[in-house]
CSV table of C-alpha atoms in Angstrom, one decimal:
chain,number,residue,atom,x,y,z
A,1,MET,CA,92.3,98.9,83.9
A,2,THR,CA,93.8,101.8,85.9
A,3,ARG,CA,96.4,103.3,83.5
A,4,SER,CA,96.2,106.8,82.3
A,5,ALA,CA,94.6,106.9,78.9
A,6,GLY,CA,97.0,107.0,76.0
A,7,THR,CA,100.2,106.6,78.0
A,8,GLY,CA,100.4,102.8,78.3
A,9,SER,CA,103.4,100.9,77.0
A,10,ALA,CA,102.8,97.3,76.4
A,11,THR,CA,105.3,94.6,77.2
A,12,PRO,CA,107.0,93.5,73.9
A,13,GLU,CA,106.3,89.9,74.9
A,14,PRO,CA,103.1,90.0,77.0
A,15,ARG,CA,103.5,86.3,77.7
A,16,TYR,CA,106.4,87.0,80.1
A,17,ALA,CA,104.4,89.0,82.6
A,18,ASP,CA,101.5,86.6,82.3
A,19,ARG,CA,103.8,83.7,82.9
A,20,LEU,CA,105.3,85.4,86.0
A,21,ALA,CA,101.8,86.0,87.4
A,22,ARG,CA,100.9,82.3,86.8
A,23,GLU,CA,104.1,81.1,88.5
A,24,LEU,CA,103.4,83.4,91.5
A,25,ALA,CA,99.9,82.0,91.8
A,26,ALA,CA,101.1,78.4,91.5
A,27,ASN,CA,103.7,78.8,94.3
A,28,GLY,CA,101.1,80.5,96.6
A,29,SER,CA,102.6,83.9,96.7
A,30,VAL,CA,99.6,85.4,94.8
A,31,ARG,CA,96.4,84.2,96.3
A,32,SER,CA,93.8,86.5,94.7
A,33,ASP,CA,92.6,87.2,91.2
A,34,ALA,CA,93.1,91.0,91.7
A,35,TRP,CA,96.9,90.7,92.4
A,36,ARG,CA,97.3,88.0,89.7
A,37,ARG,CA,95.9,90.4,87.2
A,38,ALA,CA,98.1,93.2,88.4
A,39,PHE,CA,101.3,91.1,88.0
A,40,ALA,CA,100.1,90.0,84.6
A,41,GLU,CA,99.5,93.6,83.5
A,42,VAL,CA,102.5,95.6,84.8
A,43,PRO,CA,105.5,95.7,82.5
A,44,ARG,CA,108.4,95.1,84.9
A,45,HIS,CA,111.0,95.6,82.1
A,46,LEU,CA,110.2,99.4,82.0
A,47,PHE,CA,111.3,99.7,85.7
A,48,VAL,CA,114.6,97.7,85.4
A,49,PRO,CA,116.1,98.3,82.0
A,50,ALA,CA,119.6,97.6,83.5
A,51,PHE,CA,120.4,95.6,86.5
A,52,HIS,CA,122.7,93.0,88.2
A,53,LEU,CA,121.6,89.5,89.1
A,54,ARG,CA,123.2,87.3,91.7
A,55,THR,CA,123.7,83.7,90.7
A,56,ALA,CA,125.7,80.8,92.0
A,57,GLU,CA,128.5,81.8,89.6
A,58,GLY,CA,128.6,85.4,90.8
A,59,ILE,CA,127.0,88.7,89.8
A,60,THR,CA,126.0,89.2,86.2
A,61,ALA,CA,125.2,92.6,84.6
A,62,TYR,CA,122.1,92.8,82.3
A,63,THR,CA,120.9,95.4,79.7
A,64,ASP,CA,118.4,95.1,76.9
A,65,ARG,CA,121.2,93.8,74.7
A,66,THR,CA,122.1,90.9,77.1
A,67,PRO,CA,120.8,87.5,76.0
A,68,GLY,CA,118.1,86.3,78.4
A,69,TRP,CA,117.3,89.9,79.5
A,70,LEU,CA,113.5,89.5,79.5
A,71,GLU,CA,113.7,86.0,81.1
A,72,ALA,CA,115.7,87.4,84.0
A,73,ILE,CA,113.4,90.4,84.5
A,74,TYR,CA,110.3,88.3,84.6
A,75,SER,CA,111.8,85.7,86.9
A,76,ASP,CA,111.3,85.5,90.6
A,77,ALA,CA,114.5,87.2,91.5
A,78,THR,CA,115.8,90.3,93.2
A,79,LEU,CA,117.3,92.6,90.6
A,80,ILE,CA,120.0,95.0,91.9
A,81,THR,CA,119.9,98.4,90.3
A,82,ARG,CA,122.4,100.4,92.3
A,83,PHE,CA,125.6,99.8,94.4
A,84,SER,CA,127.3,102.1,96.9
A,85,PRO,CA,131.0,103.1,96.2
A,86,ASP,CA,132.1,100.3,98.5
A,87,GLY,CA,130.1,97.7,96.6
A,88,LEU,CA,127.0,97.2,98.7
A,89,ALA,CA,123.7,97.0,97.0
A,90,VAL,CA,121.6,100.0,97.9
A,91,SER,CA,118.6,99.8,95.6
A,92,SER,CA,116.8,96.9,93.9
A,93,SER,CA,113.6,95.5,92.6
A,94,THR,CA,112.6,92.9,95.2
A,95,GLU,CA,111.8,89.3,94.2
A,96,PRO,CA,108.2,89.3,93.0
A,97,SER,CA,107.2,86.4,95.3
A,98,LEU,CA,108.0,88.5,98.4
A,99,MET,CA,106.3,91.5,96.9
A,100,ALA,CA,103.2,89.4,96.2
A,101,LEU,CA,103.1,88.0,99.7
A,102,MET,CA,103.4,91.5,101.2
A,103,LEU,CA,100.7,92.9,98.9
A,104,GLU,CA,98.4,90.0,99.8
A,105,HIS,CA,99.0,90.5,103.6
A,106,LEU,CA,98.3,94.2,103.2
A,107,ARG,CA,94.6,93.3,102.5
A,108,VAL,CA,93.8,96.4,100.4
A,109,GLU,CA,90.3,97.1,99.3
A,110,ASP,CA,88.8,99.3,96.6
A,111,GLY,CA,88.9,103.0,97.6
A,112,MET,CA,91.8,102.7,100.1
A,113,LYS,CA,94.7,105.1,100.1
A,114,VAL,CA,98.1,103.6,100.4
A,115,LEU,CA,101.5,105.1,101.3
A,116,GLU,CA,104.5,103.2,100.1
A,117,VAL,CA,107.8,104.1,101.8
A,118,GLY,CA,110.7,103.2,99.6
A,119,THR,CA,109.9,103.8,95.9
A,120,GLY,CA,113.0,102.1,94.5
A,121,THR,CA,112.4,101.4,90.8
A,122,GLY,CA,108.7,102.2,91.0
A,123,TYR,CA,107.5,98.6,90.1
A,124,ASN,CA,105.7,98.1,93.4
A,125,ALA,CA,104.0,101.5,93.1
A,126,ALA,CA,102.8,100.4,89.6
A,127,LEU,CA,101.3,97.2,91.0
A,128,LEU,CA,99.5,99.2,93.7
A,129,SER,CA,98.3,101.6,91.0
A,130,GLU,CA,97.1,98.8,88.8
A,131,ARG,CA,95.1,97.4,91.7
A,132,LEU,CA,93.7,100.6,93.3
A,133,GLY,CA,94.1,103.3,90.7
A,134,SER,CA,96.9,105.8,90.6
A,135,PRO,CA,95.1,108.6,92.6
A,136,LEU,CA,95.0,106.4,95.7
A,137,VAL,CA,98.7,105.6,95.7
A,138,THR,CA,101.6,107.7,97.2
A,139,SER,CA,105.2,106.5,97.1
A,140,ILE,CA,108.2,108.3,98.7
A,141,ASP,CA,111.9,107.8,98.7
A,142,VAL,CA,114.8,109.8,100.1
A,143,ASP,CA,116.8,109.5,96.8
A,144,GLY,CA,115.7,112.2,94.4
A,145,THR,CA,117.4,110.5,91.4
A,146,LEU,CA,115.5,107.2,92.1
A,147,VAL,CA,112.3,109.2,92.4
A,148,SER,CA,112.8,110.9,89.0
A,149,GLN,CA,113.6,107.6,87.3
A,150,ALA,CA,110.7,105.8,88.9
A,151,ARG,CA,108.3,108.6,87.9
A,152,GLU,CA,109.4,108.4,84.3
A,153,ALA,CA,109.0,104.6,84.3
A,154,LEU,CA,105.6,104.8,85.9
A,155,GLU,CA,104.4,107.3,83.3
A,156,ALA,CA,105.8,105.2,80.5
A,157,ALA,CA,103.8,102.3,81.9
A,158,GLY,CA,100.7,104.4,82.1
A,159,TYR,CA,100.5,105.1,85.8
A,160,ARG,CA,100.5,108.5,87.6
A,161,PRO,CA,100.6,108.0,91.4
A,162,THR,CA,102.0,110.7,93.7
A,163,VAL,CA,105.8,110.1,93.8
A,164,ALA,CA,107.8,112.4,96.0
A,165,THR,CA,111.3,112.9,97.3
A,166,MET,CA,110.9,112.6,101.1
A,167,ASP,CA,112.6,111.3,104.2
A,168,GLY,CA,110.7,108.1,104.7
A,169,ALA,CA,110.8,108.5,108.5
A,170,LEU,CA,108.5,111.6,108.1
A,171,GLY,CA,105.9,109.9,106.0
A,172,TYR,CA,104.0,112.1,103.5
A,173,PRO,CA,101.5,114.4,105.3
A,174,PRO,CA,99.9,116.1,102.2
A,175,LYS,CA,98.1,112.9,101.3
A,176,ALA,CA,97.3,111.7,104.8
A,177,PRO,CA,95.4,110.0,106.3
A,178,TYR,CA,96.1,106.6,104.8
A,179,GLN,CA,94.3,103.3,105.3
A,180,ARG,CA,97.5,101.3,104.5
A,181,ILE,CA,101.2,102.0,104.9
A,182,LEU,CA,103.7,99.7,103.3
A,183,ALA,CA,107.5,99.9,103.9
A,184,THR,CA,109.6,98.3,101.1
A,185,CYS,CA,112.7,99.1,103.1
A,186,GLY,CA,114.1,97.7,106.4
A,187,LEU,CA,113.3,99.6,109.6
A,188,GLY,CA,114.9,99.7,113.0
A,189,ARG,CA,111.7,101.3,114.5
A,190,VAL,CA,108.3,102.2,113.1
A,191,PRO,CA,108.2,106.1,113.1
A,192,SER,CA,105.5,107.6,115.2
A,193,THR,CA,104.7,109.9,112.4
A,194,TRP,CA,103.4,107.0,110.5
A,195,LEU,CA,100.8,106.3,113.2
A,196,ASP,CA,99.8,109.9,113.1
A,197,GLN,CA,99.1,109.6,109.3
A,198,LEU,CA,97.2,106.3,109.6
A,199,ASP,CA,93.5,106.0,110.0
A,200,GLU,CA,92.1,104.1,113.0
A,201,GLY,CA,91.8,100.5,111.9
A,202,GLY,CA,94.5,101.0,109.2
A,203,LEU,CA,97.4,98.6,108.7
A,204,ILE,CA,101.2,99.1,108.6
A,205,LEU,CA,103.2,96.3,107.0
A,206,ALA,CA,106.9,96.8,107.6
A,207,ASN,CA,110.2,94.9,107.9
A,208,VAL,CA,111.1,95.7,111.5
A,209,GLY,CA,114.5,94.4,112.4
A,210,LEU,CA,114.6,91.0,110.8
A,211,GLY,CA,110.9,90.3,111.1
A,212,MET,CA,107.9,91.3,109.0
A,213,ALA,CA,105.3,93.0,111.2
A,214,LEU,CA,101.7,93.6,110.4
A,215,LEU,CA,100.3,96.2,112.7
A,216,ARG,CA,96.8,97.6,113.1
A,217,LYS,CA,96.1,101.0,114.6
A,218,GLU,CA,93.7,100.7,117.4
A,219,PRO,CA,91.3,103.3,119.0
A,220,ASP,CA,93.9,104.0,121.8
A,221,GLY,CA,96.4,105.2,119.1
A,222,HIS,CA,98.7,102.2,119.5
A,223,ALA,CA,99.6,99.9,116.6
A,224,ARG,CA,99.6,96.2,117.5
A,225,GLY,CA,100.2,93.0,115.5
A,226,ARG,CA,102.2,89.9,115.0
A,227,PHE,CA,105.3,89.1,113.0
A,228,LEU,CA,104.5,87.1,110.0
A,229,PRO,CA,106.0,83.7,109.7
A,230,ASP,CA,107.3,84.6,106.2
A,231,ALA,CA,110.9,85.7,106.7
A,232,ALA,CA,112.0,88.8,104.8
A,233,GLY,CA,114.7,91.4,104.7
A,234,PHE,CA,115.0,94.7,102.9
A,235,MET,CA,117.7,97.3,102.4
A,236,ARG,CA,117.6,99.7,105.3
A,237,LEU,CA,115.6,102.9,105.3
A,238,ARG,CA,118.0,105.8,104.6
A,239,SER,CA,117.1,108.8,106.7
A,240,VAL,CA,119.0,111.9,107.8
A,241,SER,CA,117.0,111.8,111.0
A,242,LEU,CA,118.1,108.3,112.1
A,243,PRO,CA,121.4,106.8,113.2
A,244,GLY,CA,123.4,104.7,110.8
A,245,VAL,CA,124.4,101.0,111.1
A,246,PRO,CA,128.1,100.5,111.7
A,247,THR,CA,130.3,98.8,109.1
A,248,LEU,CA,131.8,95.3,109.6
A,249,ASP,CA,135.3,96.8,110.0
A,250,ARG,CA,134.1,99.3,112.6
A,251,VAL,CA,132.4,96.5,114.6
A,252,LEU,CA,135.6,94.5,114.7
A,253,SER,CA,137.8,97.5,115.5
A,254,VAL,CA,135.7,98.8,118.3
A,255,THR,CA,135.0,95.5,120.0
A,256,ALA,CA,138.8,94.7,120.0
A,257,GLY,CA,139.2,97.6,122.5
A,258,GLU,CA,139.9,97.5,126.2
A,259,PRO,CA,136.7,96.4,128.0
A,260,GLU,CA,135.0,98.3,130.9
A,261,ARG,CA,133.3,95.1,132.2
A,262,VAL,CA,134.0,91.4,131.9
A,263,HIS,CA,131.4,88.6,132.6
A,264,ARG,CA,131.8,84.9,132.8
A,265,GLU,CA,128.8,82.8,131.7
A,266,THR,CA,128.5,79.1,132.2
A,267,GLY,CA,126.1,79.0,129.3
A,268,VAL,CA,124.1,81.3,127.1
A,269,PRO,CA,120.8,79.5,126.1
A,270,GLY,CA,119.6,80.6,122.7
A,271,LEU,CA,122.9,82.0,121.3
A,272,ASP,CA,123.3,78.7,119.4
A,273,ASP,CA,120.3,79.5,117.2
A,274,HIS,CA,121.8,82.1,114.9
A,275,ALA,CA,118.5,83.1,113.1
A,276,MET,CA,116.5,83.8,116.3
A,277,ALA,CA,119.6,85.3,118.1
A,278,GLU,CA,119.9,87.7,115.1
A,279,PHE,CA,116.1,88.5,115.2
A,280,PHE,CA,116.1,89.4,118.8
A,281,LEU,CA,119.3,91.5,118.5
A,282,SER,CA,117.8,93.4,115.5
A,283,LEU,CA,114.9,94.4,117.8
A,284,LEU,CA,116.9,95.4,120.8
A,285,LEU,CA,119.5,97.2,118.8
A,286,PRO,CA,117.8,98.7,115.7
A,287,TYR,CA,121.0,100.4,114.6
A,288,GLY,CA,123.4,97.6,115.7
A,289,LEU,CA,125.4,95.0,113.9
A,290,ARG,CA,126.7,91.6,114.9
A,291,VAL,CA,129.7,89.9,113.4
A,292,VAL,CA,130.2,86.2,114.2
A,293,GLN,CA,133.7,84.7,113.8
A,294,HIS,CA,134.1,80.9,113.8
A,295,LYS,CA,137.2,79.6,115.5
A,296,LYS,CA,138.8,76.2,115.6
A,297,GLU,CA,137.4,73.4,117.8
A,298,GLY,CA,133.8,74.7,117.5
A,299,SER,CA,134.3,78.0,119.3
A,300,GLU,CA,132.8,81.3,118.2
A,301,VAL,CA,133.3,85.0,118.8
A,302,HIS,CA,130.3,87.3,118.7
A,303,CYS,CA,131.0,91.0,118.2
A,304,VAL,CA,128.2,93.6,118.5
A,305,LEU,CA,128.3,97.4,118.2
A,306,ASP,CA,125.4,99.7,118.6
A,307,GLY,CA,125.5,102.5,116.0
A,308,ALA,CA,123.2,104.7,118.1
A,309,SER,CA,125.0,104.7,121.4
A,310,GLY,CA,128.5,103.4,120.7
A,311,ALA,CA,128.0,100.6,123.3
A,312,TRP,CA,129.5,97.2,122.5
A,313,TRP,CA,130.1,93.7,123.6
A,314,ARG,CA,132.3,90.8,122.6
A,315,ALA,CA,131.5,87.2,123.6
A,316,GLU,CA,133.9,84.4,123.2
A,317,VAL,CA,131.9,81.1,123.3
A,318,ASP,CA,133.6,77.7,123.5
A,319,ALA,CA,132.3,74.5,122.2
A,320,GLU,CA,130.5,73.7,125.5
A,321,GLY,CA,128.7,77.1,125.5
A,322,ARG,CA,130.7,78.8,128.2
A,323,ALA,CA,131.3,82.4,127.4
A,324,THR,CA,133.6,85.3,128.3
A,325,VAL,CA,131.8,88.6,127.6
A,326,ASP,CA,133.7,91.9,127.4
A,327,GLU,CA,131.7,95.1,127.3
A,328,GLY,CA,132.4,98.8,126.7
A,329,GLY,CA,131.1,102.0,125.4
A,330,GLY,CA,129.2,103.2,128.5
A,331,HIS,CA,126.0,101.3,129.3
A,332,SER,CA,125.5,97.5,129.3
A,333,LEU,CA,123.9,95.8,126.3
A,334,TRP,CA,124.6,92.2,127.3
A,335,ALA,CA,122.2,91.9,130.2
A,336,ALA,CA,119.0,92.7,128.2
A,337,TYR,CA,120.1,90.6,125.2
A,338,SER,CA,121.0,87.5,127.2
A,339,ALA,CA,117.8,87.8,129.3
A,340,LEU,CA,115.7,87.9,126.1
A,341,LEU,CA,117.5,84.8,124.7
A,342,ARG,CA,117.1,83.0,128.0
A,343,ALA,CA,113.3,83.8,128.1
A,344,TRP,CA,112.9,82.5,124.6
A,345,ASP,CA,114.7,79.3,125.5
A,346,GLU,CA,112.6,78.8,128.6
A,347,ALA,CA,109.4,79.3,126.7
A,348,GLY,CA,110.3,76.3,124.5
A,349,ARG,CA,111.9,78.3,121.7
A,350,PRO,CA,108.7,79.6,120.0
A,351,GLU,CA,108.7,80.4,116.3
A,352,ILE,CA,108.8,84.0,115.2
A,353,GLY,CA,105.1,84.0,114.3
A,354,ARG,CA,104.1,83.8,118.0
A,355,TYR,CA,105.8,87.1,118.7
A,356,GLY,CA,104.1,90.4,118.3
A,357,LEU,CA,104.9,94.1,118.5
A,358,THR,CA,103.1,97.1,120.0
A,359,VAL,CA,104.1,100.6,118.9
A,360,ALA,CA,103.0,103.4,121.2
A,361,PRO,CA,102.1,106.9,120.0
A,362,ASP,CA,105.2,108.2,121.7
A,363,GLY,CA,107.4,105.8,119.7
A,364,ARG,CA,108.1,103.1,122.3
A,365,HIS,CA,108.2,99.6,121.0
A,366,HIS,CA,107.1,96.6,123.1
A,367,LEU,CA,107.7,92.9,122.2
A,368,TRP,CA,105.3,90.3,123.4
A,369,LEU,CA,104.7,86.5,123.1
A,370,ASP,CA,101.2,85.3,122.1
A,371,ARG,CA,99.3,88.2,123.7
A,372,PRO,CA,99.9,91.9,123.7
A,373,ASP,CA,98.8,92.0,127.4
A,374,ALA,CA,101.2,89.2,128.4
A,375,ALA,CA,103.0,89.8,131.7
A,376,GLU,CA,106.3,89.1,130.0
A,377,THR,CA,106.0,92.0,127.5
A,378,ILE,CA,109.4,93.6,127.0
A,379,THR,CA,109.9,97.3,126.4
A,380,LEU,CA,112.5,97.6,123.6
A,381,ASP,CA,113.2,101.3,124.3
A,382,PRO,CA,113.6,101.4,128.1
A,383,GLU,CA,115.3,104.8,128.0
A,384,GLN,CA,112.0,106.3,126.8
A,385,ALA,CA,109.9,104.8,129.5
């Protein structure tokens, strides 16, 4: 037991948390006794007293007066706790099965210090505190209101980790070095400050682009590792020091402009696989957004805008795969993207788990297939080379 003496708050129905833990163990998300006990002990209802749940019928609001409140909280579902003014979900408690998979992949051991980037509701910080002890856990979030609410919920549940309002891209130097860094938010790039605050041999587990990367810091200061085959996606890291991702309306507006260059392609291998095409785009353009419009007779229009540089492209692809590509905004994005798709296609369309990422101390990111020293390693940030 790692709660602060005298501050614990038991679940009104302990069987709910225990049932969730058993379900996670049964479906393979929880693989160790230590994490099964943590999920059985932590009272999730203290961290999400009010939330919205997406169902096939739409979005339903829940409070402690809503029938089925506890059943919803202790289900394997993402609970949305905050929306932006334009209706986008900006904070949530992630589905427990994904949280469990990440915690298992993190491979924590007794005595390790962990930095969590993206406090959210505080539920994940509670799980870490239950497993390791509150003094070894630090959790940061850029949203001061969320931090205050999470700290109160953690204290009510009996946990007292370090919880601070901080730009996640900067890490948290006062408690460094860490043996593990866990990002419960989506990233475009792994900040080099995280490598500075990580012990040699330490692990970073982060949702980079649309892939979950598990990276180990090696003696040369680089962090290297593969993307996990388990797909995942988190709300993006909010940071004043990073560019923003453009909105859908802005993508469509900008890409409808007059092109600076026009290409004719007889075929674009790989563009037909939307999942992998989106994965590669998320790595090449960490602050970009693609909008795909489906037209009659099997044709598609792919519109992409880079929020960092303002460069864009618009590809009209017919049913036979022939494409007309318009580009604008200064430099070309299409050449690197189409080359990466073509290389993936020529390699036999390998699955995501065969790809890996190397993050250099200077912040450059390198994508590789099968081996980090492969000749086909691609520098994702060529302007920094």
